[in-house]
């Protein structure tokens, strides 16, 4: 679930001051995998995406390519007009998902509480009592060394007193670095940043904040909560308290979910898209992650659920009872593809979700 959906839908929990949060973000994940497989690409501009001769879009691109304005979700033809000498590689979502699974096994060796939020990102909760504010540097470096040693890939790591601060720290650490923002450094490091850099604030919300004279995270932290509540309803209170690090979303490992009767995963796409390759990559990630969760808990289910939220925020939910219980990713992927083909093909999609019940 993306941060903006968390702000809208989730119930917030108080920040646990006894814990340190790490945010691990793989650098140019898909591009880095292709470069690890073919070292000749190391100094070349690379685009991973669909067929330029069809409706393919950019799935990922190297930093050099981004420098000329190429972005994920851009039509391949447009991307190549901006950077015609770039090397194009077809997207291989199943292989990327396998590498992702291996990396998150590394993270699980460092801490018990690891929450994977996408194919290339995760949050980790560390005990401050055990580590202190110097210990997360060691934990972050151990993660980075292990990922590089086992997969020849770079990871950026951020640490802070909350998820939001940790994610900001990892962005500041890119590429291939580590950054720690302890509580006392938040005003000097985080408050000057634009409010849109805070998870959960999109362009429309940022524009509304600007109309209220709120430009930076510090402005938001200092704003009168009553005024924010009048402008944004309950989300105003949440945004205010998040900016002040007074509330946060807890890091939840799979084992923290007690005795589920159902399991599900959702993913908000970075941009609304009707591109079949981007959608299939998301479905592959969601179904493989769901299958791993089910198998880790030794569970099977016999009712498949599919959620599709379109670009206009219209949402459909569909269910299908299966003849036999399953936790097989191939079965789940086939069902997800069928549901999207039947109910969502050709429409811009904002969010996808898959689940199993009857566990």
Short mmCIF file of C-alpha atoms in Angstrom, two decimals:
data_model
loop_
_atom_site.label_atom_id
_atom_site.label_comp_id
_atom_site.label_asym_id
_atom_site.label_seq_id
_atom_site.Cartn_x
_atom_site.Cartn_y
_atom_site.Cartn_z
CA UNK A 1 0.00 0.00 0.00
CA UNK A 2 1.48 3.41 -0.94
CA UNK A 3 2.01 6.13 1.68
CA UNK A 4 -0.80 8.31 0.32
CA UNK A 5 -3.24 5.41 0.69
CA UNK A 6 -2.01 4.79 4.20
CA UNK A 7 -2.79 8.38 5.15
CA UNK A 8 -6.26 8.09 3.70
CA UNK A 9 -7.22 4.61 4.87
CA UNK A 10 -5.05 3.42 7.73
CA UNK A 11 -5.39 3.95 11.44
CA UNK A 12 -2.26 5.53 12.83
CA UNK A 13 -0.36 4.19 15.80
CA UNK A 14 1.76 6.31 18.19
CA UNK A 15 5.44 6.51 17.36
CA UNK A 16 7.43 4.02 19.41
CA UNK A 17 10.33 6.11 20.70
CA UNK A 18 12.21 2.97 21.68
CA UNK A 19 12.62 1.94 18.05
CA UNK A 20 14.67 3.08 15.06
CA UNK A 21 13.24 2.70 11.57
CA UNK A 22 15.33 1.88 8.51
CA UNK A 23 14.09 2.39 4.97
CA UNK A 24 15.90 0.25 2.39
CA UNK A 25 15.50 1.31 -1.24
CA UNK A 26 17.26 -0.49 -4.09
CA UNK A 27 18.93 1.91 -6.51
CA UNK A 28 17.52 1.74 -10.06
CA UNK A 29 16.55 -1.82 -9.25
CA UNK A 30 15.63 -3.24 -12.66
CA UNK A 31 18.43 -1.39 -14.44
CA UNK A 32 20.95 -2.51 -11.82
CA UNK A 33 19.92 -6.14 -12.27
CA UNK A 34 20.47 -5.90 -16.03
CA UNK A 35 23.88 -4.30 -15.45
CA UNK A 36 24.85 -7.02 -12.97
CA UNK A 37 24.00 -9.62 -15.60
CA UNK A 38 25.86 -7.78 -18.35
CA UNK A 39 28.77 -5.65 -17.02
CA UNK A 40 29.14 -4.05 -20.47
CA UNK A 41 26.09 -1.96 -19.56
CA UNK A 42 27.78 -0.44 -16.51
CA UNK A 43 28.65 2.83 -18.23
CA UNK A 44 25.84 2.85 -20.77
CA UNK A 45 22.48 4.62 -20.54
CA UNK A 46 19.83 1.93 -20.06
CA UNK A 47 16.05 1.85 -20.40
CA UNK A 48 14.00 -1.13 -19.26
CA UNK A 49 10.59 -1.26 -20.86
CA UNK A 50 8.29 -2.47 -23.57
CA UNK A 51 8.65 -2.71 -27.31
CA UNK A 52 9.29 0.77 -28.77
CA UNK A 53 7.37 -0.19 -31.90
CA UNK A 54 4.16 -0.86 -29.94
CA UNK A 55 2.45 0.80 -26.97
CA UNK A 56 5.30 -0.11 -24.63
CA UNK A 57 6.30 2.27 -21.84
CA UNK A 58 9.38 2.89 -19.72
CA UNK A 59 9.40 0.66 -16.64
CA UNK A 60 12.77 1.87 -15.32
CA UNK A 61 15.77 3.83 -16.52
CA UNK A 62 19.30 4.66 -15.39
CA UNK A 63 20.23 7.94 -13.76
CA UNK A 64 21.91 9.20 -16.94
CA UNK A 65 18.66 8.75 -18.84
CA UNK A 66 16.62 10.44 -16.14
CA UNK A 67 18.88 13.44 -16.53
CA UNK A 68 17.35 14.08 -19.96
CA UNK A 69 13.80 13.96 -18.63
CA UNK A 70 12.92 10.31 -19.22
CA UNK A 71 10.58 8.95 -16.54
CA UNK A 72 8.84 5.69 -15.67
CA UNK A 73 5.51 5.37 -17.46
CA UNK A 74 6.64 7.47 -20.44
CA UNK A 75 5.93 5.97 -23.88
CA UNK A 76 9.06 4.30 -25.23
CA UNK A 77 8.95 6.31 -28.44
CA UNK A 78 9.02 9.56 -26.48
CA UNK A 79 11.83 8.25 -24.23
CA UNK A 80 14.01 7.29 -27.18
CA UNK A 81 13.44 10.64 -28.81
CA UNK A 82 14.93 12.21 -25.67
CA UNK A 83 17.81 9.71 -25.43
CA UNK A 84 18.13 7.86 -28.77
CA UNK A 85 21.49 6.25 -27.89
CA UNK A 86 20.08 4.47 -24.81
CA UNK A 87 20.23 0.66 -24.69
CA UNK A 88 16.76 -0.86 -24.34
CA UNK A 89 16.15 -4.07 -22.39
CA UNK A 90 12.84 -5.90 -22.17
CA UNK A 91 11.30 -6.04 -18.70
CA UNK A 92 11.65 -9.42 -16.96
CA UNK A 93 9.29 -9.13 -13.96
CA UNK A 94 9.48 -12.78 -12.90
CA UNK A 95 13.27 -12.68 -12.66
CA UNK A 96 13.19 -9.32 -10.85
CA UNK A 97 10.73 -10.78 -8.34
CA UNK A 98 13.09 -13.69 -7.67
CA UNK A 99 15.96 -11.29 -6.94
CA UNK A 100 13.65 -9.22 -4.75
CA UNK A 101 12.74 -12.27 -2.69
CA UNK A 102 16.42 -13.04 -2.11
CA UNK A 103 17.16 -9.49 -1.01
CA UNK A 104 14.33 -9.51 1.50
CA UNK A 105 15.68 -12.75 2.93
CA UNK A 106 18.86 -10.77 3.63
CA UNK A 107 16.83 -8.11 5.44
CA UNK A 108 15.15 -10.77 7.55
CA UNK A 109 18.58 -11.86 8.78
CA UNK A 110 19.15 -8.37 10.20
CA UNK A 111 15.83 -7.85 12.01
CA UNK A 112 12.62 -9.65 12.91
CA UNK A 113 10.33 -6.83 11.80
CA UNK A 114 10.67 -6.32 8.06
CA UNK A 115 7.78 -4.88 6.05
CA UNK A 116 8.13 -5.08 2.27
CA UNK A 117 6.21 -2.27 0.61
CA UNK A 118 7.19 -2.88 -3.03
CA UNK A 119 9.48 -5.02 -5.12
CA UNK A 120 12.45 -2.81 -4.21
CA UNK A 121 11.59 -1.15 -0.88
CA UNK A 122 11.16 -2.19 2.74
CA UNK A 123 10.98 -0.79 6.25
CA UNK A 124 12.82 -2.38 9.17
CA UNK A 125 12.20 -1.74 12.88
CA UNK A 126 15.28 -1.96 15.10
CA UNK A 127 15.42 -1.79 18.88
CA UNK A 128 17.11 1.42 20.02
CA UNK A 129 17.89 -0.23 23.35
CA UNK A 130 19.92 -2.86 21.53
CA UNK A 131 21.52 -0.56 18.94
CA UNK A 132 21.55 3.04 20.09
CA UNK A 133 21.65 5.82 17.50
CA UNK A 134 25.04 4.66 16.26
CA UNK A 135 23.94 1.05 15.72
CA UNK A 136 21.70 1.62 12.72
CA UNK A 137 24.74 2.76 10.75
CA UNK A 138 26.23 -0.68 11.33
CA UNK A 139 22.93 -2.42 10.49
CA UNK A 140 22.54 -0.36 7.33
CA UNK A 141 26.08 -1.05 6.20
CA UNK A 142 25.68 -4.79 6.87
CA UNK A 143 22.59 -4.77 4.65
CA UNK A 144 24.35 -2.87 1.90
CA UNK A 145 27.43 -5.10 2.00
CA UNK A 146 25.35 -8.31 1.93
CA UNK A 147 23.23 -7.13 -1.01
CA UNK A 148 26.32 -6.12 -2.96
CA UNK A 149 28.18 -9.33 -2.10
CA UNK A 150 25.33 -11.71 -2.98
CA UNK A 151 23.69 -9.85 -5.89
CA UNK A 152 26.16 -7.15 -7.05
CA UNK A 153 23.46 -4.53 -6.47
CA UNK A 154 23.43 -1.18 -4.68
CA UNK A 155 20.99 -0.27 -1.92
CA UNK A 156 20.42 3.09 -0.26
CA UNK A 157 19.47 3.04 3.41
CA UNK A 158 17.88 5.77 5.51
CA UNK A 159 17.33 5.73 9.28
CA UNK A 160 15.12 7.87 11.46
CA UNK A 161 12.62 7.96 14.32
CA UNK A 162 9.66 7.35 11.98
CA UNK A 163 8.83 5.81 8.62
CA UNK A 164 8.52 9.22 7.01
CA UNK A 165 11.91 10.40 8.28
CA UNK A 166 13.58 7.11 7.32
CA UNK A 167 12.23 7.34 3.77
CA UNK A 168 13.38 10.94 3.43
CA UNK A 169 16.81 9.85 4.70
CA UNK A 170 17.09 7.10 2.09
CA UNK A 171 16.23 9.58 -0.66
CA UNK A 172 18.96 11.89 0.60
CA UNK A 173 21.37 8.92 0.64
CA UNK A 174 20.87 8.08 -3.04
CA UNK A 175 22.63 6.80 -4.94
CA UNK A 176 24.31 3.95 -3.08
CA UNK A 177 24.61 5.56 0.34
CA UNK A 178 23.38 5.62 3.91
CA UNK A 179 21.96 8.56 5.87
CA UNK A 180 20.85 8.77 9.49
CA UNK A 181 18.50 11.50 10.73
CA UNK A 182 18.28 11.25 14.55
CA UNK A 183 15.37 13.00 16.31
CA UNK A 184 17.42 16.07 17.16
CA UNK A 185 18.34 16.64 13.50
CA UNK A 186 14.79 16.60 12.14
CA UNK A 187 14.24 20.40 12.34
CA UNK A 188 17.47 21.24 10.52
CA UNK A 189 17.38 18.45 7.90
CA UNK A 190 13.72 17.67 7.26
CA UNK A 191 11.78 20.87 7.97
CA UNK A 192 13.33 22.88 5.09
CA UNK A 193 12.22 20.27 2.54
CA UNK A 194 9.13 20.87 0.38
CA UNK A 195 5.96 19.41 1.85
CA UNK A 196 5.48 17.26 -1.25
CA UNK A 197 8.57 15.28 -0.17
CA UNK A 198 6.55 13.91 2.74
CA UNK A 199 4.81 10.63 1.96
CA UNK A 200 1.10 11.02 1.42
CA UNK A 201 1.17 14.48 -0.17
CA UNK A 202 0.48 14.56 -3.87
CA UNK A 203 0.45 17.48 -6.25
CA UNK A 204 -3.16 18.47 -5.51
CA UNK A 205 -2.67 18.42 -1.74
CA UNK A 206 0.61 20.32 -2.12
CA UNK A 207 -1.17 22.98 -4.16
CA UNK A 208 -3.86 23.35 -1.49
CA UNK A 209 -1.21 23.60 1.22
CA UNK A 210 0.59 26.27 -0.78
CA UNK A 211 -2.63 28.26 -0.99
CA UNK A 212 -2.62 28.24 2.83
CA UNK A 213 0.96 29.51 2.91
CA UNK A 214 2.39 26.07 3.74
CA UNK A 215 5.35 25.31 1.51
CA UNK A 216 7.71 23.14 3.55
CA UNK A 217 7.44 20.27 6.01
CA UNK A 218 8.46 22.74 8.71
CA UNK A 219 5.58 25.02 7.71
CA UNK A 220 3.24 22.04 8.02
CA UNK A 221 4.65 21.06 11.42
CA UNK A 222 4.15 24.62 12.69
CA UNK A 223 0.67 25.12 11.20
CA UNK A 224 -2.41 25.36 13.40
CA UNK A 225 -3.97 21.91 13.44
CA UNK A 226 -7.48 23.40 13.59
CA UNK A 227 -6.90 25.26 10.33
CA UNK A 228 -5.60 22.10 8.67
CA UNK A 229 -8.60 20.15 9.89
CA UNK A 230 -10.96 22.74 8.41
CA UNK A 231 -9.14 22.55 5.07
CA UNK A 232 -8.57 18.77 4.86
CA UNK A 233 -10.93 17.16 7.35
CA UNK A 234 -9.44 14.33 9.43
CA UNK A 235 -6.50 14.08 7.04
CA UNK A 236 -5.43 17.55 8.16
CA UNK A 237 -4.85 16.25 11.67
CA UNK A 238 -2.94 13.24 10.37
CA UNK A 239 -0.71 15.31 8.13
CA UNK A 240 0.03 17.73 10.95
CA UNK A 241 0.95 15.00 13.42
CA UNK A 242 3.04 13.13 10.86
CA UNK A 243 5.00 16.31 10.06
CA UNK A 244 5.71 16.72 13.79
CA UNK A 245 6.69 13.02 14.14
CA UNK A 246 3.98 12.60 16.76
CA UNK A 247 2.33 9.67 15.00
CA UNK A 248 3.47 7.06 12.54
CA UNK A 249 2.55 3.79 10.89
CA UNK A 250 4.10 0.84 12.70
CA UNK A 251 6.37 -1.54 10.84
CA UNK A 252 4.40 -4.77 10.53
CA UNK A 253 6.04 -8.09 9.76
CA UNK A 254 3.80 -10.80 8.33
CA UNK A 255 3.86 -12.62 11.66
CA UNK A 256 2.30 -9.58 13.38
CA UNK A 257 -1.05 -10.32 11.74
CA UNK A 258 -2.93 -12.61 14.15
CA UNK A 259 -4.65 -15.75 12.85
CA UNK A 260 -5.95 -14.34 9.56
CA UNK A 261 -9.09 -15.60 7.90
CA UNK A 262 -7.88 -13.93 4.75
CA UNK A 263 -4.69 -12.45 3.28
CA UNK A 264 -4.30 -9.76 0.67
CA UNK A 265 -1.76 -7.44 -0.91
CA UNK A 266 -2.32 -4.13 -2.66
CA UNK A 267 -0.10 -1.91 -4.75
CA UNK A 268 -0.71 1.65 -5.86
CA UNK A 269 0.99 2.24 -9.19
CA UNK A 270 3.30 5.23 -9.42
CA UNK A 271 1.22 6.51 -12.33
CA UNK A 272 -2.19 5.55 -13.64
CA UNK A 273 -1.60 3.19 -16.54
CA UNK A 274 -3.36 0.93 -19.01
CA UNK A 275 -0.06 -0.53 -20.26
CA UNK A 276 -0.36 -4.35 -20.16
CA UNK A 277 3.32 -4.85 -19.28
CA UNK A 278 3.23 -2.49 -16.28
CA UNK A 279 0.02 -4.06 -15.01
CA UNK A 280 1.30 -7.59 -15.49
CA UNK A 281 4.49 -6.74 -13.61
CA UNK A 282 2.38 -5.48 -10.68
CA UNK A 283 0.18 -8.57 -10.72
CA UNK A 284 3.23 -10.82 -10.77
CA UNK A 285 4.73 -9.06 -7.76
CA UNK A 286 1.45 -9.12 -5.81
CA UNK A 287 0.65 -12.77 -6.46
CA UNK A 288 4.17 -14.03 -5.74
CA UNK A 289 4.30 -12.04 -2.51
CA UNK A 290 0.87 -13.33 -1.47
CA UNK A 291 1.90 -16.91 -2.22
CA UNK A 292 5.07 -16.53 -0.12
CA UNK A 293 3.05 -15.16 2.79
CA UNK A 294 0.58 -18.01 2.60
CA UNK A 295 3.31 -20.64 2.46
CA UNK A 296 5.23 -19.04 5.32
CA UNK A 297 2.12 -19.48 7.49
CA UNK A 298 1.33 -22.91 5.98
CA UNK A 299 -2.06 -21.68 4.76
CA UNK A 300 -4.19 -22.28 1.67
CA UNK A 301 -7.40 -20.58 0.60
CA UNK A 302 -10.30 -21.34 -1.68
CA UNK A 303 -11.78 -17.90 -2.46
CA UNK A 304 -9.76 -15.57 -4.70
CA UNK A 305 -10.36 -11.80 -4.48
CA UNK A 306 -9.35 -9.10 -6.95
CA UNK A 307 -9.46 -5.34 -6.42
CA UNK A 308 -9.00 -2.80 -9.19
CA UNK A 309 -9.09 0.96 -8.62
CA UNK A 310 -9.18 3.02 -11.80
CA UNK A 311 -7.74 6.45 -12.49
CA UNK A 312 -11.08 8.08 -11.69
CA UNK A 313 -11.04 6.32 -8.26
CA UNK A 314 -13.89 4.00 -9.24
CA UNK A 315 -13.18 0.68 -7.53
CA UNK A 316 -14.39 -2.82 -8.35
CA UNK A 317 -14.12 -5.91 -6.16
CA UNK A 318 -14.57 -9.39 -7.58
CA UNK A 319 -14.37 -12.85 -5.98
CA UNK A 320 -14.16 -16.39 -7.31
CA UNK A 321 -14.56 -19.63 -5.38
CA UNK A 322 -11.94 -22.20 -6.35
CA UNK A 323 -12.56 -25.93 -6.73
CA UNK A 324 -9.57 -26.71 -4.47
CA UNK A 325 -7.63 -24.57 -1.95
CA UNK A 326 -4.31 -23.17 -3.15
CA UNK A 327 -1.26 -21.10 -2.26
CA UNK A 328 0.38 -21.49 -5.66
CA UNK A 329 1.60 -18.27 -7.29
CA UNK A 330 1.00 -19.55 -10.81
CA UNK A 331 -2.66 -20.22 -10.02
CA UNK A 332 -3.02 -16.83 -8.34
CA UNK A 333 -1.37 -15.04 -11.26
CA UNK A 334 -3.63 -16.78 -13.78
CA UNK A 335 -6.72 -15.76 -11.78
CA UNK A 336 -5.49 -12.17 -11.45
CA UNK A 337 -4.77 -11.90 -15.17
CA UNK A 338 -8.20 -13.30 -16.02
CA UNK A 339 -9.92 -10.84 -13.68
CA UNK A 340 -8.05 -7.86 -15.09
CA UNK A 341 -8.69 -8.99 -18.65
CA UNK A 342 -12.40 -9.29 -17.94
CA UNK A 343 -13.02 -6.21 -15.81
CA UNK A 344 -10.18 -3.74 -16.31
CA UNK A 345 -8.49 -4.11 -19.68
CA UNK A 346 -7.98 -0.87 -21.59
CA UNK A 347 -8.78 1.37 -18.61
CA UNK A 348 -6.16 3.40 -16.70
CA UNK A 349 -5.50 1.59 -13.42
CA UNK A 350 -4.42 3.29 -10.21
CA UNK A 351 -4.34 0.40 -7.72
CA UNK A 352 -4.35 -3.39 -7.85
CA UNK A 353 -5.03 -5.84 -5.06
CA UNK A 354 -5.18 -9.62 -4.76
CA UNK A 355 -6.23 -11.81 -1.86
CA UNK A 356 -7.36 -15.22 -0.65
CA UNK A 357 -9.96 -16.06 1.97
CA UNK A 358 -11.36 -19.26 3.35
CA UNK A 359 -7.97 -19.99 4.92
#
